[in-house]
Amino acid sequence: MTKSGRKVRISAKAIVIRNGRLLLMRARDRHGVYYLLPGGGQRAGETLHEAVTRECLEETGVLVAPGEPRHIRDYVGARHEFAREDRGFHQVEIMFDCAFVRKVGKARLPDPGQTGAAWVPLARLGSVRLYPSLLKILLAPDGKRRGRVYLGDSN
């Protein structure tokens, strides 16, 4: 729990790279289109690997095999550009390297503003609005692992 008595949400995110492209969720807000990793909140009794597998399947229709955590970040909403909407929101995101297994079915869009999934070329990440934006640097076109594991309170 935070000092305010609010819970900290744990979120499992998928980093799925296939043929030089990154699987992302596409969303829209008042500023236009943006992208984020598929994934979401861990349910009670669920492992993080189970959470990232379930969330990726729900949001994209893609079955993944999660591997090791690649990055971890805190997101304290009051400190970022979405403070108006996310004030009081604190999420810890664990981003897992995930292998593409197969397309299983149709995705459902669980979150408001999400408009679908997209395979975005790694070489194009620098030109899209991506959250967290650090991924533009950490997920380089050559696919090599970059950066530290813990990203801090970043966006």
PDB file of N, CA and C in Angstrom, residues 10-16 23 25 37-43 46-68 94-108 110:
ATOM      1  N   ILE A  10       0.147  -4.371  -9.739  1.00  0.00           N
ATOM      2  CA  ILE A  10       1.218  -5.096 -10.419  1.00  0.00           C
ATOM      3  C   ILE A  10       0.727  -5.439 -11.816  1.00  0.00           C
ATOM      4  N   SER A  11       1.530  -5.115 -12.817  1.00  0.00           N
ATOM      5  CA  SER A  11       1.150  -5.333 -14.209  1.00  0.00           C
ATOM      6  C   SER A  11       2.246  -6.109 -14.929  1.00  0.00           C
ATOM      7  N   ALA A  12       1.839  -7.122 -15.682  1.00  0.00           N
ATOM      8  CA  ALA A  12       2.782  -7.917 -16.478  1.00  0.00           C
ATOM      9  C   ALA A  12       2.618  -7.523 -17.944  1.00  0.00           C
ATOM     10  N   LYS A  13       3.720  -7.147 -18.590  1.00  0.00           N
ATOM     11  CA  LYS A  13       3.711  -6.675 -19.976  1.00  0.00           C
ATOM     12  C   LYS A  13       4.544  -7.603 -20.844  1.00  0.00           C
ATOM     13  N   ALA A  14       4.156  -7.718 -22.117  1.00  0.00           N
ATOM     14  CA  ALA A  14       4.842  -8.603 -23.058  1.00  0.00           C
ATOM     15  C   ALA A  14       5.681  -7.819 -24.047  1.00  0.00           C
ATOM     16  N   ILE A  15       6.949  -8.212 -24.177  1.00  0.00           N
ATOM     17  CA  ILE A  15       7.818  -7.712 -25.249  1.00  0.00           C
ATOM     18  C   ILE A  15       7.944  -8.857 -26.239  1.00  0.00           C
ATOM     19  N   VAL A  16       7.195  -8.743 -27.333  1.00  0.00           N
ATOM     20  CA  VAL A  16       7.158  -9.792 -28.354  1.00  0.00           C
ATOM     21  C   VAL A  16       7.745  -9.212 -29.635  1.00  0.00           C
ATOM     22  N   LEU A  23       5.169  -6.308 -31.152  1.00  0.00           N
ATOM     23  CA  LEU A  23       3.720  -6.366 -30.960  1.00  0.00           C
ATOM     24  C   LEU A  23       3.311  -5.303 -29.945  1.00  0.00           C
ATOM     25  N   MET A  25      -0.063  -2.593 -28.492  1.00  0.00           N
ATOM     26  CA  MET A  25      -1.463  -2.187 -28.467  1.00  0.00           C
ATOM     27  C   MET A  25      -1.528  -0.761 -28.992  1.00  0.00           C
ATOM     28  N   LEU A  37       2.837  -1.588 -24.707  1.00  0.00           N
ATOM     29  CA  LEU A  37       2.992  -3.035 -24.696  1.00  0.00           C
ATOM     30  C   LEU A  37       1.694  -3.708 -24.280  1.00  0.00           C
ATOM     31  N   PRO A  38       1.376  -4.862 -24.869  1.00  0.00           N
ATOM     32  CA  PRO A  38       0.216  -5.611 -24.391  1.00  0.00           C
ATOM     33  C   PRO A  38       0.498  -6.137 -22.988  1.00  0.00           C
ATOM     34  N   GLY A  39      -0.538  -6.212 -22.198  1.00  0.00           N
ATOM     35  CA  GLY A  39      -0.395  -6.714 -20.844  1.00  0.00           C
ATOM     36  C   GLY A  39      -1.341  -6.007 -19.912  1.00  0.00           C
ATOM     37  N   GLY A  40      -1.296  -6.406 -18.654  1.00  0.00           N
ATOM     38  CA  GLY A  40      -2.185  -5.782 -17.689  1.00  0.00           C
ATOM     39  C   GLY A  40      -2.033  -6.372 -16.312  1.00  0.00           C
ATOM     40  N   GLY A  41      -3.009  -6.093 -15.497  1.00  0.00           N
ATOM     41  CA  GLY A  41      -2.953  -6.411 -14.086  1.00  0.00           C
ATOM     42  C   GLY A  41      -2.954  -7.893 -13.758  1.00  0.00           C
ATOM     43  N   GLN A  42      -2.170  -8.206 -12.759  1.00  0.00           N
ATOM     44  CA  GLN A  42      -2.086  -9.571 -12.242  1.00  0.00           C
ATOM     45  C   GLN A  42      -3.293  -9.824 -11.348  1.00  0.00           C
ATOM     46  N   ARG A  43      -3.947 -10.956 -11.552  1.00  0.00           N
ATOM     47  CA  ARG A  43      -5.084 -11.346 -10.724  1.00  0.00           C
ATOM     48  C   ARG A  43      -4.596 -12.075  -9.470  1.00  0.00           C
ATOM     49  N   GLU A  46      -2.573 -15.565  -9.347  1.00  0.00           N
ATOM     50  CA  GLU A  46      -2.005 -15.787 -10.680  1.00  0.00           C
ATOM     51  C   GLU A  46      -0.515 -15.450 -10.656  1.00  0.00           C
ATOM     52  N   THR A  47       0.311 -16.275 -11.299  1.00  0.00           N
ATOM     53  CA  THR A  47       1.726 -15.927 -11.418  1.00  0.00           C
ATOM     54  C   THR A  47       1.876 -14.822 -12.458  1.00  0.00           C
ATOM     55  N   LEU A  48       3.017 -14.169 -12.449  1.00  0.00           N
ATOM     56  CA  LEU A  48       3.262 -13.124 -13.449  1.00  0.00           C
ATOM     57  C   LEU A  48       3.305 -13.706 -14.860  1.00  0.00           C
ATOM     58  N   HIS A  49       3.877 -14.916 -15.000  1.00  0.00           N
ATOM     59  CA  HIS A  49       3.908 -15.561 -16.316  1.00  0.00           C
ATOM     60  C   HIS A  49       2.492 -15.875 -16.805  1.00  0.00           C
ATOM     61  N   GLU A  50       1.636 -16.321 -15.889  1.00  0.00           N
ATOM     62  CA  GLU A  50       0.239 -16.577 -16.258  1.00  0.00           C
ATOM     63  C   GLU A  50      -0.463 -15.275 -16.648  1.00  0.00           C
ATOM     64  N   ALA A  51      -0.180 -14.209 -15.911  1.00  0.00           N
ATOM     65  CA  ALA A  51      -0.813 -12.914 -16.187  1.00  0.00           C
ATOM     66  C   ALA A  51      -0.427 -12.377 -17.555  1.00  0.00           C
ATOM     67  N   VAL A  52       0.857 -12.416 -17.883  1.00  0.00           N
ATOM     68  CA  VAL A  52       1.280 -11.869 -19.174  1.00  0.00           C
ATOM     69  C   VAL A  52       0.755 -12.717 -20.329  1.00  0.00           C
ATOM     70  N   THR A  53       0.688 -14.022 -20.141  1.00  0.00           N
ATOM     71  CA  THR A  53       0.143 -14.902 -21.178  1.00  0.00           C
ATOM     72  C   THR A  53      -1.339 -14.605 -21.398  1.00  0.00           C
ATOM     73  N   ARG A  54      -2.094 -14.525 -20.316  1.00  0.00           N
ATOM     74  CA  ARG A  54      -3.530 -14.260 -20.405  1.00  0.00           C
ATOM     75  C   ARG A  54      -3.807 -12.892 -21.019  1.00  0.00           C
ATOM     76  N   GLU A  55      -3.129 -11.870 -20.526  1.00  0.00           N
ATOM     77  CA  GLU A  55      -3.361 -10.512 -21.010  1.00  0.00           C
ATOM     78  C   GLU A  55      -3.025 -10.369 -22.493  1.00  0.00           C
ATOM     79  N   CYS A  56      -1.915 -10.958 -22.908  1.00  0.00           N
ATOM     80  CA  CYS A  56      -1.521 -10.865 -24.318  1.00  0.00           C
ATOM     81  C   CYS A  56      -2.565 -11.560 -25.202  1.00  0.00           C
ATOM     82  N   LEU A  57      -3.035 -12.694 -24.767  1.00  0.00           N
ATOM     83  CA  LEU A  57      -4.053 -13.435 -25.511  1.00  0.00           C
ATOM     84  C   LEU A  57      -5.358 -12.633 -25.593  1.00  0.00           C
ATOM     85  N   GLU A  58      -5.777 -12.061 -24.464  1.00  0.00           N
ATOM     86  CA  GLU A  58      -7.015 -11.273 -24.439  1.00  0.00           C
ATOM     87  C   GLU A  58      -6.924 -10.041 -25.335  1.00  0.00           C
ATOM     88  N   GLU A  59      -5.810  -9.339 -25.255  1.00  0.00           N
ATOM     89  CA  GLU A  59      -5.695  -8.062 -25.957  1.00  0.00           C
ATOM     90  C   GLU A  59      -5.313  -8.192 -27.426  1.00  0.00           C
ATOM     91  N   THR A  60      -4.583  -9.256 -27.777  1.00  0.00           N
ATOM     92  CA  THR A  60      -4.063  -9.352 -29.147  1.00  0.00           C
ATOM     93  C   THR A  60      -4.482 -10.608 -29.891  1.00  0.00           C
ATOM     94  N   GLY A  61      -4.946 -11.629 -29.164  1.00  0.00           N
ATOM     95  CA  GLY A  61      -5.248 -12.904 -29.795  1.00  0.00           C
ATOM     96  C   GLY A  61      -4.003 -13.720 -30.084  1.00  0.00           C
ATOM     97  N   VAL A  62      -2.863 -13.302 -29.526  1.00  0.00           N
ATOM     98  CA  VAL A  62      -1.584 -13.973 -29.743  1.00  0.00           C
ATOM     99  C   VAL A  62      -1.197 -14.745 -28.479  1.00  0.00           C
ATOM    100  N   LEU A  63      -0.873 -16.026 -28.663  1.00  0.00           N
ATOM    101  CA  LEU A  63      -0.361 -16.853 -27.575  1.00  0.00           C
ATOM    102  C   LEU A  63       1.149 -16.667 -27.519  1.00  0.00           C
ATOM    103  N   VAL A  64       1.659 -16.376 -26.328  1.00  0.00           N
ATOM    104  CA  VAL A  64       3.087 -16.160 -26.141  1.00  0.00           C
ATOM    105  C   VAL A  64       3.638 -17.126 -25.104  1.00  0.00           C
ATOM    106  N   ALA A  65       4.948 -17.316 -25.145  1.00  0.00           N
ATOM    107  CA  ALA A  65       5.667 -18.086 -24.131  1.00  0.00           C
ATOM    108  C   ALA A  65       6.581 -17.097 -23.415  1.00  0.00           C
ATOM    109  N   PRO A  66       6.216 -16.697 -22.189  1.00  0.00           N
ATOM    110  CA  PRO A  66       7.025 -15.706 -21.482  1.00  0.00           C
ATOM    111  C   PRO A  66       8.353 -16.281 -21.008  1.00  0.00           C
ATOM    112  N   GLY A  67       9.365 -15.436 -21.101  1.00  0.00           N
ATOM    113  CA  GLY A  67      10.687 -15.788 -20.616  1.00  0.00           C
ATOM    114  C   GLY A  67      11.020 -14.978 -19.382  1.00  0.00           C
ATOM    115  N   GLU A  68      12.223 -14.466 -19.370  1.00  0.00           N
ATOM    116  CA  GLU A  68      12.716 -13.698 -18.220  1.00  0.00           C
ATOM    117  C   GLU A  68      12.242 -12.245 -18.263  1.00  0.00           C
ATOM    118  N   ILE A  94       6.201  -5.200 -14.899  1.00  0.00           N
ATOM    119  CA  ILE A  94       7.277  -6.143 -15.177  1.00  0.00           C
ATOM    120  C   ILE A  94       7.126  -6.522 -16.642  1.00  0.00           C
ATOM    121  N   MET A  95       8.130  -6.170 -17.449  1.00  0.00           N
ATOM    122  CA  MET A  95       8.090  -6.405 -18.895  1.00  0.00           C
ATOM    123  C   MET A  95       8.908  -7.646 -19.211  1.00  0.00           C
ATOM    124  N   PHE A  96       8.243  -8.657 -19.748  1.00  0.00           N
ATOM    125  CA  PHE A  96       8.867  -9.947 -20.025  1.00  0.00           C
ATOM    126  C   PHE A  96       9.219 -10.091 -21.499  1.00  0.00           C
ATOM    127  N   ASP A  97      10.402 -10.647 -21.776  1.00  0.00           N
ATOM    128  CA  ASP A  97      10.692 -11.112 -23.124  1.00  0.00           C
ATOM    129  C   ASP A  97       9.756 -12.282 -23.367  1.00  0.00           C
ATOM    130  N   CYS A  98       9.010 -12.243 -24.456  1.00  0.00           N
ATOM    131  CA  CYS A  98       8.066 -13.314 -24.773  1.00  0.00           C
ATOM    132  C   CYS A  98       8.283 -13.794 -26.199  1.00  0.00           C
ATOM    133  N   ALA A  99       8.208 -15.088 -26.387  1.00  0.00           N
ATOM    134  CA  ALA A  99       8.297 -15.665 -27.726  1.00  0.00           C
ATOM    135  C   ALA A  99       6.895 -15.795 -28.306  1.00  0.00           C
ATOM    136  N   PHE A 100       6.761 -15.450 -29.576  1.00  0.00           N
ATOM    137  CA  PHE A 100       5.508 -15.653 -30.299  1.00  0.00           C
ATOM    138  C   PHE A 100       5.310 -17.153 -30.470  1.00  0.00           C
ATOM    139  N   VAL A 101       4.142 -17.668 -30.098  1.00  0.00           N
ATOM    140  CA  VAL A 101       3.821 -19.080 -30.288  1.00  0.00           C
ATOM    141  C   VAL A 101       2.936 -19.220 -31.518  1.00  0.00           C
ATOM    142  N   ARG A 102       1.775 -18.559 -31.477  1.00  0.00           N
ATOM    143  CA  ARG A 102       0.880 -18.582 -32.634  1.00  0.00           C
ATOM    144  C   ARG A 102      -0.270 -17.606 -32.406  1.00  0.00           C
ATOM    145  N   LYS A 103      -0.906 -17.221 -33.490  1.00  0.00           N
ATOM    146  CA  LYS A 103      -2.136 -16.437 -33.430  1.00  0.00           C
ATOM    147  C   LYS A 103      -3.242 -17.433 -33.107  1.00  0.00           C
ATOM    148  N   VAL A 104      -3.986 -17.174 -32.028  1.00  0.00           N
ATOM    149  CA  VAL A 104      -4.971 -18.135 -31.553  1.00  0.00           C
ATOM    150  C   VAL A 104      -6.386 -17.742 -31.964  1.00  0.00           C
ATOM    151  N   GLY A 105      -6.678 -16.507 -31.898  1.00  0.00           N
ATOM    152  CA  GLY A 105      -8.050 -16.092 -32.195  1.00  0.00           C
ATOM    153  C   GLY A 105      -8.167 -14.596 -32.241  1.00  0.00           C
ATOM    154  N   LYS A 106      -9.368 -14.157 -32.093  1.00  0.00           N
ATOM    155  CA  LYS A 106      -9.672 -12.737 -32.143  1.00  0.00           C
ATOM    156  C   LYS A 106      -9.406 -12.098 -30.781  1.00  0.00           C
ATOM    157  N   ALA A 107      -8.867 -10.910 -30.809  1.00  0.00           N
ATOM    158  CA  ALA A 107      -8.613 -10.175 -29.576  1.00  0.00           C
ATOM    159  C   ALA A 107      -9.891  -9.499 -29.112  1.00  0.00           C
ATOM    160  N   ARG A 108      -9.944  -9.264 -27.833  1.00  0.00           N
ATOM    161  CA  ARG A 108     -11.000  -8.393 -27.311  1.00  0.00           C
ATOM    162  C   ARG A 108     -10.287  -7.170 -26.753  1.00  0.00           C
ATOM    163  N   PRO A 110     -10.045  -4.754 -23.948  1.00  0.00           N
ATOM    164  CA  PRO A 110     -10.556  -4.567 -22.599  1.00  0.00           C
ATOM    165  C   PRO A 110     -10.469  -3.144 -22.054  1.00  0.00           C
TER     166      PRO A 110
END
